[in-house]
Amino acid sequence: MTLLTLVRHGQTDWNLSRRIQGSTDIPLNDTGRADAHAAAERLAAGTHHAVYSSPLLRARETAQIIADRLGLPLGEAVPDVREREFGEGEGMLVEEYIAAYGDWHAEVPGAESLDAVGDRAIAAMHRIARASRRRTAPIAESVIVVAHGGVIRAVIDHVSGGTLPRTGEVLANGSAHRFEVSPRSVRLLDQFALI
């Protein structure tokens, strides 16, 4: 078993303006760096063995701040925990997106479905867990992976059978979501805001 904590990256200017980032590579703003430091402090209360992230700048910088605080090297980027591709919706304000497409589950030209995002992210979580079990067997390892709101939402939706997150529930920048990853399953253990 591996404990895997998905942390949402810190705030960006596009988060602040409620603009859909998707795969657009937007860096953290100063509030986002503070989010990352707050997450690092909260995570420092536990024992962790590795830190990974999405390849996007906002996730890599958040992960580097956390890794530095924990005294761990930042592991390689994990492409399958990158943010959802929003296709034609990318760059739109959230209100514009909802007005144009109705909801987050709509089929948008060029966009990934939430199910596809969840499938690739969960597959990545299993790969990370397998690698960690080889390194640390027989003890459980605790791994941090900095990802994105859409990815974390898709994973939670998948493992909860569609009951979580609740409609309208916001996954805050810097929030953490802890999972137990075993060879055959991924189970949500808890969620908490780090700031």
Coordinates of N, CA, C and O in Angstrom, one line a residue:
M1 N 0.8 -1.2 0.0 CA 0.0 0.0 0.0 C 0.9 1.2 0.0 O 1.9 1.3 0.7
T2 N 0.5 2.2 -0.7 CA 1.1 3.5 -0.8 C 0.1 4.6 -0.4 O -1.0 4.6 -0.9
L3 N 0.6 5.5 0.5 CA -0.3 6.7 0.7 C 0.2 7.8 -0.3 O 1.3 8.1 -0.4
L4 N -0.8 8.3 -1.1 CA -0.5 9.2 -2.1 C -1.3 10.5 -1.9 O -2.6 10.4 -1.9
T5 N -0.7 11.6 -1.7 CA -1.4 12.8 -1.5 C -1.3 13.7 -2.7 O -0.2 14.1 -3.2
L6 N -2.5 14.0 -3.3 CA -2.6 14.9 -4.4 C -2.8 16.3 -3.9 O -3.7 16.5 -3.1
V7 N -1.9 17.2 -4.3 CA -1.9 18.6 -3.8 C -2.2 19.4 -5.0 O -1.6 19.3 -6.1
R8 N -3.2 20.3 -4.9 CA -3.5 21.2 -6.0 C -2.4 22.4 -6.0 O -2.1 22.9 -4.9
H9 N -1.9 22.7 -7.1 CA -0.9 23.8 -7.2 C -1.4 25.1 -6.6 O -2.7 25.3 -6.4
G10 N -0.5 26.0 -6.3 CA -0.9 27.3 -5.8 C -1.6 28.2 -6.9 O -1.6 27.8 -8.1
Q11 N -2.1 29.3 -6.5 CA -2.9 30.2 -7.3 C -2.0 30.8 -8.5 O -0.8 31.1 -8.3
T12 N -2.7 31.0 -9.6 CA -2.1 31.7 -10.7 C -3.0 32.9 -11.0 O -4.1 33.0 -10.5
D13 N -2.5 33.8 -11.8 CA -3.3 35.0 -12.2 C -4.6 34.5 -12.9 O -5.7 35.1 -12.8
W14 N -4.5 33.4 -13.7 CA -5.7 32.9 -14.4 C -6.7 32.3 -13.4 O -7.9 32.4 -13.6
N15 N -6.2 31.7 -12.3 CA -7.1 31.2 -11.2 C -7.9 32.4 -10.6 O -9.1 32.3 -10.4
L16 N -7.1 33.4 -10.4 CA -7.7 34.6 -9.7 C -8.8 35.3 -10.6 O -9.8 35.7 -10.1
S17 N -8.6 35.3 -11.9 CA -9.6 35.9 -12.8 C -10.6 34.9 -13.2 O -11.5 35.2 -14.0
R18 N -10.5 33.6 -12.8 CA -11.5 32.5 -13.1 C -11.4 32.2 -14.6 O -12.5 32.0 -15.2
R19 N -10.2 32.1 -15.1 CA -10.0 31.8 -16.5 C -9.5 30.3 -16.6 O -8.7 29.9 -15.8
I20 N -10.1 29.6 -17.5 CA -9.7 28.1 -17.6 C -8.3 28.0 -18.2 O -8.1 28.4 -19.4
Q21 N -7.4 27.3 -17.5 CA -6.0 27.2 -17.9 C -5.8 26.0 -18.7 O -5.1 26.0 -19.7
G22 N -6.3 24.8 -18.3 CA -6.0 23.6 -19.0 C -4.6 23.4 -19.2 O -3.8 23.5 -18.2
S23 N -4.1 23.1 -20.4 CA -2.7 22.9 -20.6 C -1.9 24.1 -20.8 O -0.7 24.0 -21.1
T24 N -2.5 25.3 -20.8 CA -1.8 26.5 -21.0 C -0.8 26.7 -19.8 O -1.2 26.5 -18.6
D25 N 0.4 27.0 -20.0 CA 1.5 26.9 -19.0 C 1.6 28.2 -18.2 O 2.5 29.0 -18.5
I26 N 0.7 28.5 -17.3 CA 0.7 29.7 -16.5 C 1.4 29.5 -15.2 O 1.2 28.5 -14.5
P27 N 2.3 30.5 -14.9 CA 3.1 30.3 -13.6 C 2.3 30.7 -12.4 O 1.2 31.4 -12.5
L28 N 2.8 30.4 -11.2 CA 2.2 30.9 -10.0 C 2.4 32.4 -9.9 O 3.3 33.0 -10.4
N29 N 1.4 33.0 -9.2 CA 1.6 34.4 -8.8 C 2.1 34.4 -7.3 O 2.4 33.3 -6.8
D30 N 2.2 35.6 -6.7 CA 2.8 35.6 -5.4 C 1.9 34.9 -4.4 O 2.4 34.3 -3.4
T31 N 0.6 35.0 -4.5 CA -0.4 34.3 -3.6 C -0.2 32.8 -3.8 O -0.2 32.1 -2.8
G32 N 0.1 32.4 -5.1 CA 0.3 31.0 -5.3 C 1.6 30.4 -4.6 O 1.6 29.3 -4.2
R33 N 2.6 31.3 -4.6 CA 3.8 30.9 -3.9 C 3.5 30.8 -2.4 O 4.0 29.9 -1.7
A34 N 2.7 31.7 -1.9 CA 2.3 31.6 -0.5 C 1.5 30.3 -0.2 O 1.7 29.7 0.8
D35 N 0.6 30.0 -1.2 CA -0.2 28.8 -1.0 C 0.8 27.6 -1.0 O 0.6 26.6 -0.1
A36 N 1.8 27.5 -1.8 CA 2.7 26.4 -1.8 C 3.5 26.3 -0.5 O 3.7 25.2 0.0
H37 N 3.9 27.5 0.0 CA 4.7 27.5 1.3 C 3.8 27.0 2.4 O 4.2 26.2 3.3
A38 N 2.5 27.4 2.4 CA 1.5 27.0 3.4 C 1.3 25.5 3.3 O 1.3 24.8 4.4
A39 N 1.2 25.0 2.1 CA 1.0 23.5 1.9 C 2.3 22.8 2.4 O 2.2 21.8 3.1
A40 N 3.4 23.3 2.1 CA 4.7 22.7 2.6 C 4.8 22.6 4.1 O 5.2 21.6 4.6
E41 N 4.4 23.7 4.8 CA 4.4 23.7 6.2 C 3.5 22.6 6.8 O 3.8 21.9 7.7
R42 N 2.3 22.6 6.3 CA 1.3 21.6 6.8 C 1.8 20.1 6.5 O 1.7 19.3 7.4
L43 N 2.3 19.9 5.3 CA 2.8 18.6 5.0 C 4.1 18.2 5.8 O 4.3 17.0 6.0
A44 N 4.8 19.2 6.2 CA 6.0 18.9 7.0 C 5.7 18.3 8.4 O 6.6 17.7 9.0
A45 N 4.4 18.3 8.8 CA 4.1 17.7 10.0 C 4.0 16.2 9.9 O 4.0 15.5 10.9
G46 N 4.1 15.6 8.7 CA 4.0 14.2 8.5 C 5.4 13.7 7.9 O 6.3 14.5 7.7
T47 N 5.4 12.4 7.6 CA 6.6 11.8 7.0 C 6.3 11.5 5.5 O 5.2 10.9 5.3
H48 N 7.1 12.0 4.6 CA 6.9 11.7 3.2 C 8.2 11.3 2.6 O 9.3 11.7 3.1
H49 N 8.2 10.6 1.5 CA 9.3 10.0 1.0 C 9.7 10.5 -0.4 O 10.8 10.3 -0.9
A50 N 8.7 11.0 -1.1 CA 9.0 11.5 -2.5 C 8.0 12.6 -2.9 O 6.9 12.6 -2.3
V51 N 8.4 13.5 -3.8 CA 7.5 14.5 -4.3 C 7.6 14.5 -5.8 O 8.7 14.5 -6.4
Y52 N 6.5 14.4 -6.5 CA 6.4 14.5 -8.0 C 5.4 15.6 -8.4 O 4.7 16.1 -7.5
S53 N 5.3 15.8 -9.7 CA 4.3 16.8 -10.1 C 4.0 16.6 -11.6 O 4.8 16.0 -12.3
S54 N 3.0 17.3 -12.0 CA 2.7 17.5 -13.4 C 3.8 18.3 -14.0 O 4.6 19.0 -13.3
P55 N 4.0 18.2 -15.3 CA 5.1 19.0 -16.0 C 4.8 20.5 -16.1 O 5.7 21.3 -16.5
L56 N 3.6 21.0 -15.8 CA 3.2 22.4 -16.0 C 3.9 23.2 -14.9 O 4.0 22.8 -13.8
L57 N 4.3 24.4 -15.3 CA 5.1 25.3 -14.5 C 4.4 25.5 -13.1 O 5.1 25.5 -12.1
R58 N 3.1 25.8 -13.0 CA 2.5 26.0 -11.8 C 2.6 24.9 -10.8 O 2.7 25.0 -9.6
A59 N 2.5 23.7 -11.3 CA 2.7 22.5 -10.5 C 4.1 22.2 -10.1 O 4.4 21.9 -9.0
R60 N 5.0 22.4 -11.1 CA 6.4 22.2 -10.8 C 7.0 23.1 -9.7 O 7.7 22.7 -8.8
E61 N 6.6 24.4 -9.8 CA 7.0 25.4 -8.8 C 6.5 25.0 -7.4 O 7.2 25.1 -6.4
T62 N 5.2 24.7 -7.4 CA 4.6 24.3 -6.1 C 5.3 23.1 -5.5 O 5.6 23.1 -4.3
A63 N 5.6 22.1 -6.4 CA 6.2 20.9 -5.9 C 7.6 21.2 -5.4 O 8.1 20.6 -4.4
Q64 N 8.3 22.1 -6.1 CA 9.7 22.4 -5.7 C 9.7 23.1 -4.3 O 10.6 22.8 -3.5
I65 N 8.8 24.0 -4.1 CA 8.7 24.6 -2.8 C 8.4 23.6 -1.7 O 9.1 23.6 -0.6
I66 N 7.5 22.6 -2.0 CA 7.2 21.6 -1.0 C 8.4 20.7 -0.8 O 8.8 20.4 0.3
A67 N 9.1 20.2 -1.9 CA 10.2 19.4 -1.8 C 11.4 20.0 -1.0 O 12.0 19.4 -0.1
D68 N 11.6 21.3 -1.3 CA 12.7 22.0 -0.5 C 12.4 22.0 0.9 O 13.3 21.8 1.8
R69 N 11.1 22.3 1.3 CA 10.8 22.4 2.7 C 10.9 21.0 3.4 O 11.3 20.9 4.6
L70 N 10.6 19.9 2.7 CA 10.7 18.6 3.2 C 12.1 18.0 3.1 O 12.3 16.9 3.6
G71 N 13.0 18.7 2.5 CA 14.3 18.1 2.3 C 14.4 16.9 1.4 O 15.2 16.1 1.6
L72 N 13.5 16.9 0.4 CA 13.5 15.9 -0.6 C 13.8 16.4 -2.0 O 13.5 17.5 -2.3
P73 N 14.4 15.5 -2.8 CA 14.6 16.0 -4.2 C 13.2 16.0 -4.9 O 12.3 15.2 -4.6
L74 N 13.1 16.8 -5.9 CA 11.8 16.8 -6.7 C 12.0 15.8 -7.8 O 13.0 15.8 -8.5
G75 N 11.1 14.8 -7.8 CA 11.1 13.7 -8.8 C 10.7 14.2 -10.1 O 10.4 15.4 -10.4
E76 N 10.8 13.3 -11.1 CA 10.5 13.6 -12.5 C 9.1 14.1 -12.6 O 8.2 13.7 -11.8
A77 N 8.8 14.8 -13.7 CA 7.5 15.2 -14.0 C 6.7 14.0 -14.5 O 7.2 13.1 -15.1
V78 N 5.4 14.0 -14.1 CA 4.5 12.9 -14.5 C 3.5 13.5 -15.4 O 2.5 14.1 -15.0
P79 N 3.6 13.3 -16.7 CA 2.7 13.9 -17.7 C 1.3 13.5 -17.6 O 0.4 14.4 -17.9
D80 N 1.0 12.4 -17.0 CA -0.4 12.0 -16.9 C -1.2 12.6 -15.8 O -2.4 12.3 -15.6
V81 N -0.5 13.4 -15.0 CA -1.3 14.2 -14.0 C -1.4 15.7 -14.3 O -1.7 16.5 -13.5
R82 N -1.1 16.0 -15.6 CA -1.2 17.3 -16.1 C -2.7 17.7 -16.2 O -3.6 16.8 -16.1
E83 N -3.0 19.0 -16.2 CA -4.4 19.4 -16.2 C -5.2 18.9 -17.5 O -4.6 18.6 -18.5
R84 N -6.4 18.9 -17.3 CA -7.4 18.5 -18.4 C -7.2 19.4 -19.6 O -7.0 20.6 -19.5
E85 N -7.2 18.8 -20.8 CA -7.2 19.6 -22.0 C -8.6 20.1 -22.2 O -9.6 19.3 -22.3
F86 N -8.8 21.4 -22.3 CA -10.1 22.0 -22.5 C -10.5 22.3 -23.9 O -11.6 22.9 -24.1
G87 N -9.6 22.1 -24.8 CA -9.9 22.3 -26.2 C -10.3 23.8 -26.5 O -9.7 24.7 -26.0
E88 N -11.5 24.0 -27.2 CA -11.9 25.3 -27.5 C -12.3 26.1 -26.2 O -12.4 27.3 -26.3
G89 N -12.5 25.5 -25.1 CA -12.9 26.2 -23.9 C -11.7 26.7 -23.2 O -11.8 27.6 -22.2
E90 N -10.5 26.3 -23.5 CA -9.3 26.8 -22.9 C -9.1 28.3 -23.0 O -9.2 28.8 -24.2
G91 N -8.8 29.0 -22.0 CA -8.6 30.5 -22.0 C -9.9 31.2 -21.7 O -9.9 32.4 -21.5
M92 N -11.0 30.6 -21.8 CA -12.3 31.2 -21.5 C -12.5 31.5 -20.0 O -11.9 30.8 -19.2
L93 N -13.2 32.5 -19.7 CA -13.7 32.7 -18.3 C -14.6 31.6 -17.9 O -15.4 31.1 -18.8
V94 N -14.7 31.2 -16.7 CA -15.6 30.1 -16.3 C -17.0 30.4 -16.7 O -17.7 29.6 -17.2
E95 N -17.4 31.7 -16.4 CA -18.8 32.0 -16.7 C -19.1 31.9 -18.2 O -20.2 31.5 -18.6
E96 N -18.1 32.2 -19.1 CA -18.3 32.1 -20.5 C -18.4 30.6 -20.9 O -19.2 30.3 -21.8
Y97 N -17.6 29.8 -20.3 CA -17.5 28.4 -20.6 C -18.9 27.8 -20.2 O -19.5 27.0 -21.0
I98 N -19.4 28.1 -19.0 CA -20.7 27.5 -18.6 C -21.8 28.0 -19.5 O -22.7 27.2 -19.9
A99 N -21.8 29.3 -19.9 CA -22.8 29.8 -20.8 C -22.7 29.1 -22.2 O -23.8 28.8 -22.8
A100 N -21.5 28.8 -22.6 CA -21.4 28.2 -23.9 C -21.7 26.7 -24.0 O -22.2 26.2 -24.9
Y101 N -21.3 26.0 -22.9 CA -21.3 24.6 -22.9 C -22.2 23.9 -21.9 O -22.4 22.7 -22.0
G102 N -22.7 24.7 -20.9 CA -23.6 24.1 -20.0 C -23.0 23.6 -18.7 O -23.4 24.1 -17.6
D103 N -22.1 22.7 -18.8 CA -21.4 22.2 -17.5 C -20.1 21.6 -17.9 O -19.7 21.5 -19.0
W104 N -19.4 21.1 -16.8 CA -18.1 20.6 -17.0 C -18.1 19.2 -17.7 O -17.0 18.7 -18.1
H105 N -19.2 18.6 -17.8 CA -19.3 17.2 -18.4 C -19.6 17.3 -19.9 O -19.6 16.3 -20.6
A106 N -19.8 18.6 -20.4 CA -20.2 18.8 -21.8 C -19.1 18.3 -22.7 O -17.9 18.4 -22.4
E107 N -19.5 17.9 -23.9 CA -18.5 17.6 -25.0 C -18.1 18.9 -25.6 O -18.9 19.6 -26.2
V108 N -16.8 19.2 -25.5 CA -16.3 20.5 -26.0 C -15.3 20.1 -27.1 O -14.4 19.2 -26.9
P109 N -15.4 20.7 -28.3 CA -14.4 20.3 -29.3 C -13.0 20.4 -28.9 O -12.5 21.5 -28.3
G110 N -12.2 19.4 -29.0 CA -10.8 19.3 -28.6 C -10.5 19.1 -27.2 O -9.4 19.0 -26.8
A111 N -11.6 18.9 -26.4 CA -11.4 18.7 -24.9 C -11.4 17.3 -24.5 O -12.1 16.4 -25.2
E112 N -10.7 16.9 -23.4 CA -10.8 15.6 -22.9 C -12.0 15.5 -22.0 O -12.4 16.5 -21.4
S113 N -12.6 14.3 -21.9 CA -13.7 14.1 -21.0 C -13.1 13.9 -19.6 O -11.9 13.6 -19.4
L114 N -13.9 14.2 -18.6 CA -13.5 14.0 -17.2 C -13.1 12.5 -16.9 O -12.2 12.2 -16.2
D115 N -13.9 11.6 -17.6 CA -13.6 10.2 -17.4 C -12.2 9.9 -17.9 O -11.4 9.1 -17.3
A116 N -11.8 10.4 -19.1 CA -10.5 10.2 -19.7 C -9.4 10.7 -18.8 O -8.3 10.1 -18.6
V117 N -9.6 11.9 -18.2 CA -8.7 12.5 -17.3 C -8.5 11.6 -16.0 O -7.4 11.4 -15.6
G118 N -9.6 11.2 -15.5 CA -9.6 10.3 -14.3 C -8.8 9.0 -14.6 O -8.0 8.6 -13.8
D119 N -9.1 8.4 -15.8 CA -8.4 7.2 -16.1 C -6.9 7.4 -16.2 O -6.1 6.5 -15.7
R120 N -6.5 8.4 -16.9 CA -5.0 8.6 -17.0 C -4.3 8.9 -15.7 O -3.2 8.5 -15.4
A121 N -5.0 9.7 -14.9 CA -4.4 10.1 -13.6 C -4.4 8.9 -12.7 O -3.3 8.7 -12.0
I122 N -5.4 8.1 -12.6 CA -5.4 6.9 -11.7 C -4.3 5.9 -12.2 O -3.6 5.3 -11.4
A123 N -4.2 5.8 -13.5 CA -3.1 4.9 -14.0 C -1.7 5.4 -13.6 O -0.9 4.7 -13.2
A124 N -1.5 6.8 -13.6 CA -0.3 7.3 -13.2 C -0.1 7.1 -11.7 O 1.0 6.8 -11.2
M125 N -1.1 7.2 -10.9 CA -1.0 7.0 -9.4 C -0.6 5.5 -9.2 O 0.2 5.3 -8.3
H126 N -1.1 4.6 -9.9 CA -0.7 3.2 -9.8 C 0.7 3.0 -10.2 O 1.5 2.3 -9.5
R127 N 1.2 3.7 -11.2 CA 2.6 3.6 -11.6 C 3.5 4.1 -10.5 O 4.6 3.5 -10.2
I128 N 3.2 5.3 -10.0 CA 4.0 5.9 -8.9 C 4.0 4.9 -7.7 O 5.0 4.7 -7.1
A129 N 2.8 4.4 -7.3 CA 2.8 3.5 -6.2 C 3.6 2.2 -6.4 O 4.3 1.8 -5.5
R130 N 3.5 1.6 -7.6 CA 4.3 0.4 -7.9 C 5.8 0.7 -7.7 O 6.6 0.0 -7.1
A131 N 6.2 1.9 -8.2 CA 7.7 2.2 -8.1 C 8.0 2.5 -6.7 O 9.1 2.0 -6.3
S132 N 7.2 3.1 -5.9 CA 7.5 3.3 -4.5 C 7.5 2.0 -3.7 O 8.4 1.9 -2.8
R133 N 6.6 1.1 -4.0 CA 6.7 -0.2 -3.3 C 7.9 -1.0 -3.6 O 8.5 -1.6 -2.7
R134 N 8.4 -0.9 -4.8 CA 9.7 -1.5 -5.1 C 10.9 -0.9 -4.3 O 11.8 -1.6 -3.9
R135 N 10.8 0.4 -4.1 CA 11.9 1.0 -3.3 C 11.8 0.8 -1.8 O 12.8 0.7 -1.2
T136 N 10.6 0.7 -1.3 CA 10.5 0.7 0.2 C 9.9 -0.6 0.8 O 9.7 -0.6 2.0
A137 N 9.5 -1.6 0.0 CA 8.9 -2.7 0.6 C 9.7 -3.3 1.8 O 10.9 -3.3 1.7
P138 N 9.1 -3.7 2.9 CA 7.6 -3.9 3.1 C 6.9 -2.7 3.7 O 5.8 -2.8 4.1
I139 N 7.6 -1.5 3.9 CA 6.9 -0.4 4.6 C 6.1 0.4 3.6 O 6.4 0.5 2.4
A140 N 5.1 1.0 4.1 CA 4.2 1.9 3.3 C 5.0 3.2 3.0 O 5.7 3.7 3.9
E141 N 4.9 3.7 1.8 CA 5.5 4.9 1.5 C 4.5 6.0 1.4 O 3.4 5.7 1.0
S142 N 4.9 7.2 1.7 CA 4.0 8.4 1.5 C 4.6 9.3 0.4 O 5.7 9.7 0.6
V143 N 3.8 9.5 -0.6 CA 4.2 10.2 -1.8 C 3.3 11.4 -2.0 O 2.1 11.3 -1.8
I144 N 3.9 12.5 -2.3 CA 3.1 13.7 -2.7 C 3.2 13.9 -4.2 O 4.3 13.9 -4.8
V145 N 2.1 14.2 -4.8 CA 2.1 14.5 -6.2 C 1.3 15.8 -6.4 O 0.1 15.9 -6.0
V146 N 1.9 16.9 -6.9 CA 1.3 18.1 -7.2 C 0.6 18.1 -8.5 O 1.3 17.8 -9.5
A147 N -0.7 18.3 -8.5 CA -1.5 18.2 -9.8 C -2.4 19.4 -9.9 O -2.0 20.5 -9.4
H148 N -3.5 19.2 -10.5 CA -4.4 20.3 -10.9 C -5.8 20.0 -10.4 O -6.2 18.9 -10.3
G149 N -6.6 21.1 -10.3 CA -8.0 21.0 -9.8 C -8.8 20.0 -10.7 O -9.6 19.2 -10.1
G150 N -8.7 20.1 -12.0 CA -9.5 19.2 -12.8 C -9.1 17.8 -12.7 O -10.0 16.9 -12.7
V151 N -7.8 17.5 -12.5 CA -7.3 16.2 -12.4 C -7.8 15.6 -11.0 O -8.3 14.5 -11.0
I152 N -7.6 16.4 -10.0 CA -8.0 15.9 -8.6 C -9.5 15.6 -8.6 O -10.0 14.6 -8.1
R153 N -10.3 16.5 -9.2 CA -11.7 16.4 -9.2 C -12.1 15.1 -10.0 O -13.0 14.3 -9.5
A154 N -11.4 14.8 -11.1 CA -11.8 13.6 -11.9 C -11.4 12.4 -11.1 O -12.2 11.4 -11.1
V155 N -10.3 12.4 -10.4 CA -9.9 11.2 -9.6 C -10.9 11.0 -8.4 O -11.4 9.9 -8.2
I156 N -11.3 12.0 -7.7 CA -12.2 11.9 -6.6 C -13.6 11.4 -7.1 O -14.2 10.5 -6.5
D157 N -14.0 12.0 -8.3 CA -15.3 11.5 -8.9 C -15.2 10.0 -9.2 O -16.2 9.3 -8.9
H158 N -14.1 9.6 -9.8 CA -14.0 8.2 -10.2 C -14.0 7.3 -8.9 O -14.8 6.3 -8.9
V159 N -13.2 7.6 -7.9 CA -13.0 6.6 -6.8 C -14.2 6.7 -5.9 O -14.5 5.8 -5.1
S160 N -15.0 7.8 -5.9 CA -16.2 7.9 -5.1 C -17.5 7.4 -5.8 O -18.6 7.5 -5.2
G161 N -17.3 6.9 -7.0 CA -18.5 6.5 -7.7 C -19.4 7.6 -8.1 O -20.6 7.4 -8.3
G162 N -18.8 8.8 -8.3 CA -19.6 10.0 -8.7 C -20.3 10.7 -7.6 O -21.0 11.7 -7.8
T163 N -20.0 10.4 -6.3 CA -20.7 11.1 -5.2 C -19.9 12.3 -4.7 O -20.5 13.1 -4.0
L164 N -18.6 12.3 -5.0 CA -17.8 13.5 -4.6 C -17.0 13.9 -5.8 O -16.8 13.1 -6.7
P165 N -16.5 15.1 -5.8 CA -16.9 16.2 -4.9 C -18.3 16.7 -5.2 O -18.8 16.5 -6.3
R166 N -18.9 17.3 -4.2 CA -20.3 17.7 -4.4 C -20.4 18.8 -5.4 O -19.4 19.6 -5.6
T167 N -21.5 18.9 -6.0 CA -21.7 20.0 -7.0 C -21.4 21.4 -6.4 O -21.9 21.7 -5.3
G168 N -20.6 22.2 -7.0 CA -20.3 23.5 -6.5 C -19.1 23.5 -5.6 O -18.6 24.6 -5.2
E169 N -18.6 22.3 -5.1 CA -17.5 22.3 -4.2 C -16.2 22.7 -4.9 O -15.9 22.2 -5.9
V170 N -15.5 23.6 -4.3 CA -14.3 24.1 -4.8 C -13.1 23.4 -4.2 O -13.1 23.3 -3.0
L171 N -12.2 23.0 -5.0 CA -10.9 22.4 -4.6 C -9.9 23.5 -4.5 O -9.4 23.9 -5.6
A172 N -9.6 24.0 -3.3 CA -8.8 25.2 -3.2 C -7.4 25.0 -3.6 O -6.9 23.9 -3.6
N173 N -6.8 26.1 -4.1 CA -5.4 26.0 -4.4 C -4.6 25.7 -3.1 O -4.9 26.3 -2.1
G174 N -3.7 24.7 -3.2 CA -3.0 24.3 -2.0 C -3.6 23.3 -1.2 O -3.1 22.9 -0.2
S175 N -4.8 22.9 -1.6 CA -5.5 21.8 -0.8 C -4.9 20.5 -1.1 O -4.2 20.2 -2.1
A176 N -5.1 19.5 -0.2 CA -4.5 18.2 -0.3 C -5.6 17.1 -0.2 O -6.6 17.3 0.5
H177 N -5.4 16.0 -0.9 CA -6.4 15.0 -1.0 C -5.6 13.7 -0.9 O -4.9 13.4 -1.8
R178 N -5.8 12.9 0.2 CA -5.0 11.8 0.5 C -5.7 10.5 0.1 O -6.9 10.3 0.4
F179 N -5.0 9.6 -0.6 CA -5.5 8.4 -1.1 C -4.6 7.2 -0.7 O -3.4 7.4 -0.4
E180 N -5.2 6.1 -0.6 CA -4.5 4.8 -0.4 C -4.5 4.1 -1.7 O -5.6 3.8 -2.2
V181 N -3.3 3.8 -2.2 CA -3.2 3.1 -3.5 C -2.6 1.8 -3.2 O -1.5 1.6 -2.7
S182 N -3.4 0.8 -3.6 CA -3.0 -0.6 -3.5 C -3.0 -1.2 -4.9 O -3.5 -0.6 -5.8
P183 N -2.4 -2.4 -5.1 CA -2.3 -2.9 -6.5 C -3.7 -3.0 -7.2 O -3.7 -2.9 -8.4
R184 N -4.8 -3.1 -6.5 CA -6.1 -3.3 -7.2 C -7.0 -2.1 -7.0 O -8.1 -2.1 -7.6
S185 N -6.7 -1.1 -6.2 CA -7.7 -0.1 -5.9 C -7.0 1.3 -5.5 O -5.8 1.3 -5.2
V186 N -7.8 2.3 -5.7 CA -7.5 3.6 -5.1 C -8.6 4.0 -4.3 O -9.8 4.0 -4.7
R187 N -8.3 4.4 -3.0 CA -9.4 4.8 -2.1 C -9.1 6.2 -1.5 O -8.0 6.4 -1.1
L188 N -10.1 7.0 -1.5 CA -10.0 8.4 -0.9 C -10.0 8.2 0.6 O -10.9 7.6 1.2
L189 N -8.9 8.7 1.3 CA -8.9 8.7 2.7 C -9.4 10.0 3.4 O -10.2 9.9 4.3
D190 N -8.9 11.1 2.9 CA -9.4 12.4 3.4 C -9.0 13.5 2.5 O -8.1 13.4 1.6
Q191 N -9.6 14.7 2.8 CA -9.3 15.9 2.0 C -9.2 17.0 3.1 O -10.0 17.1 4.0
F192 N -8.3 17.9 2.8 CA -8.2 19.0 3.8 C -7.5 20.2 3.0 O -6.7 20.1 2.2
A193 N -8.0 21.4 3.5 CA -7.4 22.6 2.9 C -6.1 22.8 3.7 O -6.1 22.7 5.0
L194 N -5.1 23.2 3.0 CA -3.8 23.4 3.7 C -3.6 24.9 4.1 O -2.6 25.2 4.8
I195 N -4.5 25.8 3.7 CA -4.3 27.2 4.0 C -5.5 27.7 4.7 O -6.5 27.1 4.8

